Amino acid sequence: MSGPVPAADPGSPYPGSSIGAPDPSRGAGSGEPAGPSPRSGAARPHRAGRGESLRFAVTHTLPAFARGVSAPRPAVGSLLGAVGQPRWSAATLRSLRDRYGGAPVLLGGASGDTLVLLDPADVEDFFARPVRELALDAVDKTKIFSVLEPTGVICAHGDLREARRALNDRVLGHHEETHPSCETFRTVIAEECVRLTTGPTLPYARLERAAQRISRRIVLGDQAAGDEELARWLLTLRQEGNWGAVRRGPTPANRRLYQAATDRLHVYAPHAPGTTLLGQAMKTACDPDVDAVGQAHHWLLALDAIGLIVARTLLLLAAHPAEQTALYNAPHAPDTGRLRACVLETLRLYPLVNDLLRILRADTTWRGVPYKAGTHVLVPIGFLQRDSSLVPGGSLFAPGRWHTEGAEHDPRMAPFGHGEGRCPGDRLGLMVATEICAQLLRAHHLTKGSPRLDPHRSLPGALNASGIRLTLARS
Ligand code: HEM
């Protein structure tokens, strides 16, 4: 939906949506209000004042970069959590929404103008627009990902992007109910999880190592299970990617490291079994520009993050004993349907991608207001999906909400995004995370988790996975 949005929307499906509501702030303060331009008659955007743009940068954007976009920096994350940065960021976004009546707000920044969307109806519009118009390869994102996966789908646009996306969709089983190699992946997970329950405590580092072995076995096959050298190279590239937005492009050292990692993937490729992601990519006919092997960089990046999701899910379950008990009220306990909802709820509270960022590829209009090609468009989904005025009990752990019909397509809750840009690894990633949790809880239950979370109060805005320690007992 492009162009003007209908006026007042009394039957809005979204609580808190202010589409069509009167704008209480018109004409107030330092920001430039929307309204018809005296000369052209066209509506003008709400442009935030310099102070507001600066506040947004200091409380929201800069901390996001400091936490690490392609490789988390645990020490920085802990520090920002301890000083209350997630609350500052939420307060900034709330004040922008209040001041501009929920209308899209244009903020200035180092990479140009960014239109920030804070109303669910605008977010729905964002997901509905075609990727050719509202593209994923935003400037800073491309600079970061060009270090670690220069031929990945995220860095591409136009026909080449579509060809890469089609390959990803097919290999990752995006349109399948279950991945064709699901049974093989379950066996891999079961094998790797055995050694995780041998002691009474499970520190994050052990879980992370197992999750990364699972990741390499799923993407490259058993041949790569113990390839710690590849893991180190990829970690270094991801850490370098964190600096991508402030550099002109990948450094010569980055390029050499990327080449070494890619050469290693090419060594594995001819021997990758047909059940692995790389094996399937090799069997899929595609143009050489698509770079089937190069796509594996992102698959490893995404699957390597599963340990982090599992650690947070189990920590939340340890703090919510009734949710944990309910997992065992099923004939084949633990109930994987319930566990899957727990993983989704964890991702709602602690998304892997906090901000969905796009770039306008052509001049266009939003709510009847024209915007130039090159304008960035940002949905602060991490803020929106835990904001109680939009999602009831937004900062509480309530996995049951994911059993409501349509929940996985609700624009207010989008840990995987929606529409054409939606994560193609959504089902695979959910399956792997759920299955690891299920393996760990099959013969054990969680007795304690550290840090301790209070289930009756708002959960902390950030949860540093590397500090998580779980205690398990045999059931
Ligand atoms: C389970 C946790 C995961 C989460 C929370 C997640 C989340 C996301 C999000 C939010 C996006 C960007 C969507 C947007 O900008 O609208 C994305 C993109 C992507 N994800 Fe995932 N993802 C996960 C797992 C995976 C897995 C396991 C894979 C592959 C093995 C994968 C592959 C991709 C790819 C290739 C893209 C780029 C899509 C494009 O540019 O069209 N993801 N993911």
XYZ file of C-alpha atoms and ligand atoms in Angstrom:
518
model
C 0.000 0.000 0.000
C 1.590 3.210 -1.096
C 0.254 6.725 -1.085
C -2.264 8.213 1.335
C -3.439 6.080 4.204
C -7.143 6.230 5.082
C -8.045 8.824 7.680
C -9.526 7.881 11.048
C -9.581 4.146 11.544
C -12.054 3.438 14.335
C -11.950 -0.301 13.719
C -8.154 -0.516 13.760
C -7.059 -4.059 14.549
C -4.107 -2.655 16.455
C -4.514 -1.355 19.975
C -2.535 1.841 20.290
C -2.494 2.495 16.546
C -2.829 6.195 15.875
C -3.392 6.120 12.139
C -5.741 8.941 11.329
C -5.653 10.302 14.878
C -5.262 14.046 15.248
C -1.655 15.072 15.670
C -1.394 16.927 18.974
C 2.065 18.263 18.214
C 1.519 20.037 14.915
C 3.459 23.189 14.867
C 5.036 22.696 18.285
C 8.689 22.688 19.341
C 11.838 22.511 17.281
C 10.821 19.665 14.953
C 9.324 20.527 11.585
C 5.644 19.575 11.506
C 3.827 17.810 8.677
C 1.223 19.650 6.672
C 0.592 21.016 3.196
C 3.554 22.859 1.757
C 2.526 26.465 1.041
C 3.999 26.311 -2.510
C 3.280 22.835 -3.847
C 0.225 21.843 -1.820
C 1.891 18.430 -1.130
C 2.059 17.292 2.483
C 5.457 17.664 4.142
C 7.107 15.115 6.412
C 7.391 15.409 10.166
C 11.072 16.225 10.515
C 12.520 15.820 13.991
C 14.579 18.676 15.367
C 18.358 18.395 15.716
C 18.079 17.712 19.443
C 15.654 14.842 18.816
C 17.888 13.331 16.113
C 20.852 13.585 18.459
C 18.913 11.964 21.308
C 17.868 9.137 18.963
C 21.497 8.599 17.891
C 22.875 8.644 21.443
C 20.222 6.467 23.097
C 19.308 4.108 20.252
C 21.541 3.918 17.166
C 25.025 4.278 18.652
C 24.378 1.736 21.448
C 23.115 -0.729 18.813
C 26.411 -0.394 16.919
C 28.399 -0.543 20.158
C 26.702 -3.833 21.161
C 27.937 -5.285 17.869
C 25.770 -5.876 14.800
C 27.515 -8.926 13.344
C 29.278 -10.195 16.503
C 27.922 -9.377 19.969
C 30.318 -7.569 22.302
C 29.256 -9.073 25.658
C 31.161 -6.576 27.840
C 29.576 -3.584 26.078
C 26.145 -5.264 26.192
C 26.466 -5.837 29.949
C 27.605 -2.294 30.570
C 24.769 -0.775 28.526
C 22.266 -3.068 30.261
C 23.607 -2.081 33.685
C 23.305 1.660 33.006
C 19.734 1.259 31.712
C 20.310 2.002 27.998
C 17.315 -0.133 26.813
C 15.063 2.142 28.931
C 16.612 5.310 27.444
C 16.032 3.990 23.934
C 12.396 3.078 24.703
C 11.817 6.511 26.288
C 13.187 8.240 23.153
C 10.933 6.247 20.835
C 7.903 6.782 23.086
C 8.505 10.519 23.174
C 8.787 10.649 19.355
C 5.512 8.752 19.076
C 3.775 11.050 21.562
C 5.108 14.235 20.022
C 4.191 13.336 16.425
C 0.962 11.487 17.211
C 2.363 8.171 15.938
C 3.096 9.560 12.448
C 6.324 8.560 10.653
C 9.184 10.835 11.751
C 12.194 11.798 9.644
C 15.441 11.892 11.612
C 18.777 13.164 10.372
C 21.883 11.011 10.778
C 25.401 10.330 9.522
C 24.088 8.073 6.714
C 21.330 10.446 5.642
C 17.663 10.739 6.552
C 15.860 7.874 8.253
C 12.084 7.637 8.410
C 11.155 5.973 11.703
C 7.839 4.099 11.809
C 6.125 3.773 15.179
C 2.547 2.887 14.298
C 1.491 -0.732 13.573
C -0.466 0.313 10.480
C 2.727 1.867 9.030
C 4.645 -1.258 10.019
C 2.098 -3.370 8.150
C 2.585 -1.119 5.123
C 6.389 -1.532 5.480
C 6.068 -5.328 5.300
C 3.586 -5.173 2.409
C 5.790 -3.086 0.084
C 7.841 -4.971 -2.519
C 11.546 -5.359 -1.750
C 12.419 -3.819 -5.128
C 10.840 -0.579 -3.853
C 11.752 -0.802 -0.169
C 15.070 -2.617 -0.395
C 16.971 -4.493 2.317
C 20.448 -3.330 1.232
C 20.476 -0.151 3.325
C 23.823 1.703 3.317
C 25.164 0.763 6.785
C 23.861 -2.814 6.564
C 25.598 -3.307 3.222
C 28.856 -1.884 4.600
C 28.744 -4.317 7.522
C 27.731 -7.388 5.537
C 30.176 -6.668 2.694
C 32.936 -7.613 5.161
C 31.544 -11.044 6.039
C 29.356 -12.036 3.097
C 29.894 -9.704 0.133
C 27.956 -12.031 -2.189
C 25.133 -12.662 0.296
C 21.490 -11.936 -0.445
C 21.479 -8.927 1.919
C 24.156 -7.076 -0.103
C 22.412 -7.585 -3.446
C 19.572 -5.861 -5.256
C 17.392 -6.247 -8.350
C 17.438 -9.495 -10.359
C 20.600 -10.787 -8.692
C 19.019 -10.392 -5.248
C 15.938 -12.271 -6.381
C 18.034 -15.152 -7.747
C 20.017 -15.351 -4.473
C 16.830 -15.145 -2.429
C 15.258 -17.970 -4.498
C 18.280 -20.184 -3.787
C 18.074 -19.367 -0.051
C 14.330 -20.057 0.020
C 14.795 -23.413 -1.611
C 17.810 -24.615 0.423
C 16.406 -23.393 3.748
C 12.932 -24.865 3.056
C 11.317 -21.453 3.559
C 8.064 -22.509 1.938
C 8.004 -26.037 3.389
C 6.164 -26.958 6.578
C 9.237 -28.932 7.704
C 12.721 -28.953 6.214
C 13.350 -32.002 3.976
C 16.470 -32.880 6.044
C 14.654 -32.426 9.340
C 15.243 -36.007 10.539
C 19.000 -35.859 9.795
C 19.249 -32.522 11.620
C 17.385 -33.973 14.633
C 19.931 -36.809 14.825
C 22.828 -34.317 14.670
C 21.254 -32.272 17.477
C 20.627 -35.333 19.653
C 24.268 -36.446 19.239
C 25.692 -33.032 20.093
C 23.393 -32.488 23.092
C 24.350 -35.729 24.902
C 27.483 -34.219 26.404
C 25.694 -31.056 27.547
C 23.823 -32.796 30.343
C 26.718 -34.754 31.848
C 27.293 -32.218 34.667
C 24.825 -30.392 36.953
C 25.500 -26.964 35.440
C 25.482 -25.761 31.880
C 27.532 -22.611 31.309
C 26.841 -20.631 28.153
C 30.277 -21.266 26.629
C 29.596 -25.047 26.495
C 26.172 -24.541 24.946
C 27.622 -22.128 22.387
C 30.338 -24.601 21.354
C 27.777 -27.385 20.861
C 25.459 -25.072 18.903
C 28.335 -24.128 16.585
C 29.199 -27.791 15.949
C 25.529 -28.377 15.115
C 25.637 -25.359 12.805
C 28.700 -26.657 10.893
C 27.248 -30.174 10.629
C 23.922 -28.852 9.289
C 25.543 -26.480 6.785
C 28.710 -28.362 5.739
C 28.366 -31.893 7.081
C 30.192 -34.014 9.670
C 33.483 -33.336 7.836
C 33.463 -29.804 9.313
C 32.191 -30.608 12.837
C 35.562 -29.938 14.500
C 36.818 -27.149 12.220
C 37.658 -24.643 14.945
C 39.989 -22.778 12.591
C 37.084 -21.922 10.290
C 35.085 -20.893 13.388
C 37.902 -18.518 14.426
C 38.185 -16.969 10.957
C 34.429 -16.404 10.792
C 34.375 -14.896 14.271
C 37.170 -12.479 13.343
C 35.321 -11.467 10.169
C 32.117 -10.861 12.148
C 34.046 -8.782 14.694
C 35.526 -6.787 11.823
C 32.006 -6.420 10.388
C 31.056 -4.547 13.578
C 33.331 -1.732 12.334
C 31.987 -1.873 8.773
C 29.643 1.094 9.139
C 32.485 3.471 10.065
C 34.932 2.291 7.379
C 34.997 2.968 3.659
C 34.857 -0.749 2.879
C 36.482 -4.067 3.808
C 40.213 -3.730 4.601
C 42.778 -5.819 2.616
C 43.150 -8.048 5.715
C 39.361 -8.545 5.814
C 39.391 -9.515 2.142
C 42.191 -12.074 2.689
C 40.383 -13.612 5.639
C 37.099 -13.771 3.728
C 38.944 -15.481 0.865
C 40.560 -18.040 3.208
C 37.160 -18.896 4.747
C 35.543 -19.114 1.306
C 38.357 -21.371 0.008
C 37.688 -23.656 2.990
C 33.977 -23.792 2.087
C 34.956 -24.747 -1.485
C 37.084 -27.593 -0.108
C 34.033 -28.934 1.744
C 31.508 -28.303 -1.050
C 32.167 -31.337 -3.310
C 31.912 -33.712 -0.320
C 28.922 -32.088 1.400
C 26.134 -34.713 1.703
C 22.846 -33.948 -0.047
C 21.124 -33.533 3.333
C 23.340 -30.560 4.301
C 22.529 -27.014 3.253
C 25.708 -26.714 1.190
C 25.037 -30.106 -0.437
C 21.557 -28.924 -1.421
C 22.925 -25.633 -2.723
C 25.438 -27.526 -4.897
C 22.600 -29.549 -6.437
C 20.551 -26.435 -7.246
C 21.217 -25.106 -10.731
C 21.948 -21.393 -10.613
C 23.932 -18.667 -12.328
C 27.600 -18.379 -11.112
C 26.884 -14.766 -10.003
C 24.464 -16.148 -7.420
C 27.472 -17.762 -5.699
C 25.788 -20.772 -4.106
C 28.804 -21.518 -1.861
C 29.046 -17.871 -0.737
C 25.516 -18.075 0.725
C 26.825 -20.514 3.355
C 28.542 -17.613 5.183
C 25.130 -16.298 6.273
C 23.757 -19.769 7.072
C 26.676 -20.344 9.456
C 26.272 -16.865 10.954
C 22.560 -17.416 11.609
C 22.838 -20.972 12.935
C 25.802 -20.034 15.148
C 23.401 -17.652 16.954
C 21.082 -20.475 18.006
C 23.075 -21.119 21.224
C 22.234 -17.600 22.319
C 18.501 -18.135 21.699
C 18.511 -21.496 23.514
C 20.338 -20.051 26.546
C 17.815 -17.206 26.868
C 14.810 -19.525 26.369
C 16.029 -21.922 29.074
C 16.812 -19.060 31.443
C 13.256 -17.737 31.005
C 11.838 -21.228 31.581
C 13.913 -21.608 34.754
C 12.337 -18.374 36.004
C 8.801 -19.499 35.046
C 8.320 -22.917 36.684
C 4.641 -23.169 35.688
C 5.629 -22.851 32.002
C 8.259 -25.521 32.479
C 5.811 -27.895 34.234
C 3.276 -27.405 31.419
C 5.841 -28.777 28.935
C 5.459 -32.189 30.551
C 1.644 -32.357 30.256
C 1.921 -34.056 26.873
C 2.203 -37.694 25.802
C 5.635 -37.120 24.196
C 7.152 -34.732 26.711
C 8.554 -32.185 26.448
C 5.794 -30.736 24.315
C 7.661 -29.330 21.286
C 4.676 -27.170 20.214
C 4.823 -25.377 23.569
C 8.605 -25.185 23.450
C 8.452 -23.616 19.999
C 6.122 -20.930 21.430
C 8.670 -20.381 24.248
C 11.428 -19.845 21.659
C 9.236 -17.380 19.729
C 8.410 -15.549 22.954
C 12.118 -15.339 23.793
C 12.776 -13.875 20.333
C 9.972 -11.349 20.835
C 11.542 -10.199 24.112
C 15.153 -10.494 22.936
C 15.186 -10.310 19.111
C 18.320 -11.102 17.133
C 17.544 -8.096 14.928
C 16.325 -5.129 16.963
C 15.802 -2.714 14.066
C 14.478 -3.620 10.621
C 16.165 -1.270 8.176
C 15.355 -0.639 4.515
C 16.139 1.955 1.842
C 13.723 3.548 -0.635
C 14.868 2.719 -4.187
C 12.535 5.289 -5.816
C 10.785 8.505 -4.817
C 7.611 7.438 -3.062
C 4.898 8.537 -0.663
C 4.023 7.434 2.821
C 0.669 8.548 4.241
C 0.464 10.943 1.322
C 3.820 12.535 2.175
C 6.519 12.321 -0.531
C 9.980 10.918 0.301
C 13.087 10.820 -1.880
C 14.833 7.687 -3.145
C 17.751 6.957 -0.814
C 15.757 7.696 2.370
C 16.202 4.958 4.950
C 13.113 3.491 6.611
C 13.418 1.950 10.060
C 11.047 -0.152 12.138
C 12.304 -0.415 15.739
C 10.700 -3.837 16.057
C 12.489 -4.702 19.317
C 10.795 -1.696 20.946
C 7.370 -2.165 19.339
C 6.987 -5.856 20.084
C 7.524 -5.424 23.810
C 5.577 -2.152 24.147
C 2.554 -2.899 26.363
C 0.392 -0.272 24.638
C 0.603 -2.440 21.491
C 1.279 -5.945 22.822
C -0.500 -6.618 26.137
C 1.940 -7.603 28.885
C 4.734 -6.756 26.455
C 7.632 -7.121 28.861
C 6.403 -10.362 30.437
C 7.126 -13.921 29.297
C 3.761 -15.252 28.042
C 4.431 -17.912 25.369
C 0.702 -18.718 25.107
C 0.245 -15.559 23.012
C 1.888 -17.410 20.101
C -0.960 -19.964 20.074
C -3.455 -17.222 19.132
C -4.548 -17.499 15.505
C -2.543 -15.223 13.225
C 0.110 -14.459 15.870
C 2.973 -15.441 13.565
C 1.777 -12.941 10.942
C 0.973 -10.095 13.333
C 2.993 -7.010 12.270
C 3.354 -5.960 15.930
C 5.397 -9.079 16.672
C 7.972 -9.813 13.996
C 11.196 -11.426 15.239
C 11.704 -12.757 11.672
C 10.172 -9.803 9.839
C 7.247 -10.393 7.458
C 6.540 -10.066 3.758
C 9.100 -10.475 0.953
C 12.054 -9.726 3.244
C 10.999 -12.197 5.945
C 13.823 -14.415 7.143
C 13.997 -17.455 4.851
C 15.535 -19.513 7.692
C 12.612 -18.850 10.066
C 11.254 -22.415 10.190
C 14.681 -24.046 10.148
C 16.008 -21.768 12.902
C 12.932 -22.321 15.065
C 13.158 -26.063 14.560
C 16.842 -26.213 15.539
C 16.399 -24.012 18.634
C 13.276 -25.916 19.750
C 14.941 -29.276 19.204
C 18.034 -28.344 21.237
C 15.776 -27.192 24.115
C 13.741 -30.420 23.802
C 16.870 -32.604 23.889
C 18.107 -30.869 27.038
C 14.723 -31.137 28.763
C 13.929 -34.718 27.726
C 15.449 -36.390 30.797
C 16.288 -33.272 32.816
C 14.565 -30.196 34.160
C 15.873 -26.752 35.024
C 16.224 -26.067 38.736
C 17.987 -22.715 38.578
C 19.146 -20.050 36.179
C 21.598 -17.241 36.613
C 21.142 -14.258 36.344
C 17.948 -14.609 38.362
C 14.857 -13.118 36.693
C 11.718 -12.012 38.546
C 8.709 -13.457 36.656
C 6.322 -10.920 38.238
C 8.142 -7.805 37.058
C 9.049 -6.379 33.667
C 11.885 -8.440 32.265
C 15.177 -6.596 31.673
C 15.454 -4.934 28.272
C 18.664 -6.802 27.443
C 19.951 -10.223 28.445
C 23.631 -10.865 27.931
C 23.745 -14.544 26.910
C 27.426 -15.057 27.717
C 26.695 -14.594 31.446
C 23.931 -17.227 31.535
C 24.458 -20.321 33.680
C 21.805 -23.024 33.957
C 21.399 -25.759 36.567
C 19.800 -29.014 35.449
C 18.637 -32.024 37.458
C 17.620 -35.480 36.236
C 13.843 -35.840 36.069
C 16.202 -18.536 14.576
C 16.549 -17.322 14.594
C 16.532 -16.339 13.477
C 16.027 -15.081 13.562
C 15.388 -14.448 14.790
C 16.223 -14.463 12.279
C 15.814 -13.177 11.974
C 16.008 -12.579 10.751
C 15.591 -11.239 10.437
C 14.845 -10.313 11.386
C 15.958 -10.988 9.168
C 15.782 -9.667 8.419
C 14.373 -9.509 7.974
C 14.071 -8.122 7.549
O 14.963 -7.260 7.450
O 12.885 -7.889 7.303
C 16.623 -12.164 8.664
C 17.142 -12.283 7.401
C 17.743 -13.416 6.931
N 17.903 -14.611 7.589
Fe 17.284 -15.024 9.472
N 16.841 -15.345 11.438
C 17.040 -16.513 12.126
C 17.602 -17.666 11.628
C 18.060 -17.841 10.356
C 18.637 -19.053 9.846
C 18.781 -20.345 10.661
C 19.040 -18.797 8.565
C 19.733 -19.703 7.600
C 20.319 -20.849 7.914
C 18.679 -17.423 8.257
C 18.894 -16.791 7.054
C 18.532 -15.488 6.763
C 18.813 -14.833 5.495
C 19.509 -15.458 4.283
C 18.320 -13.530 5.603
C 18.353 -12.438 4.534
C 17.016 -12.395 3.834
C 16.896 -11.388 2.736
O 17.746 -10.490 2.599
O 15.907 -11.501 1.995
N 18.096 -16.874 9.378
N 16.628 -13.124 9.652
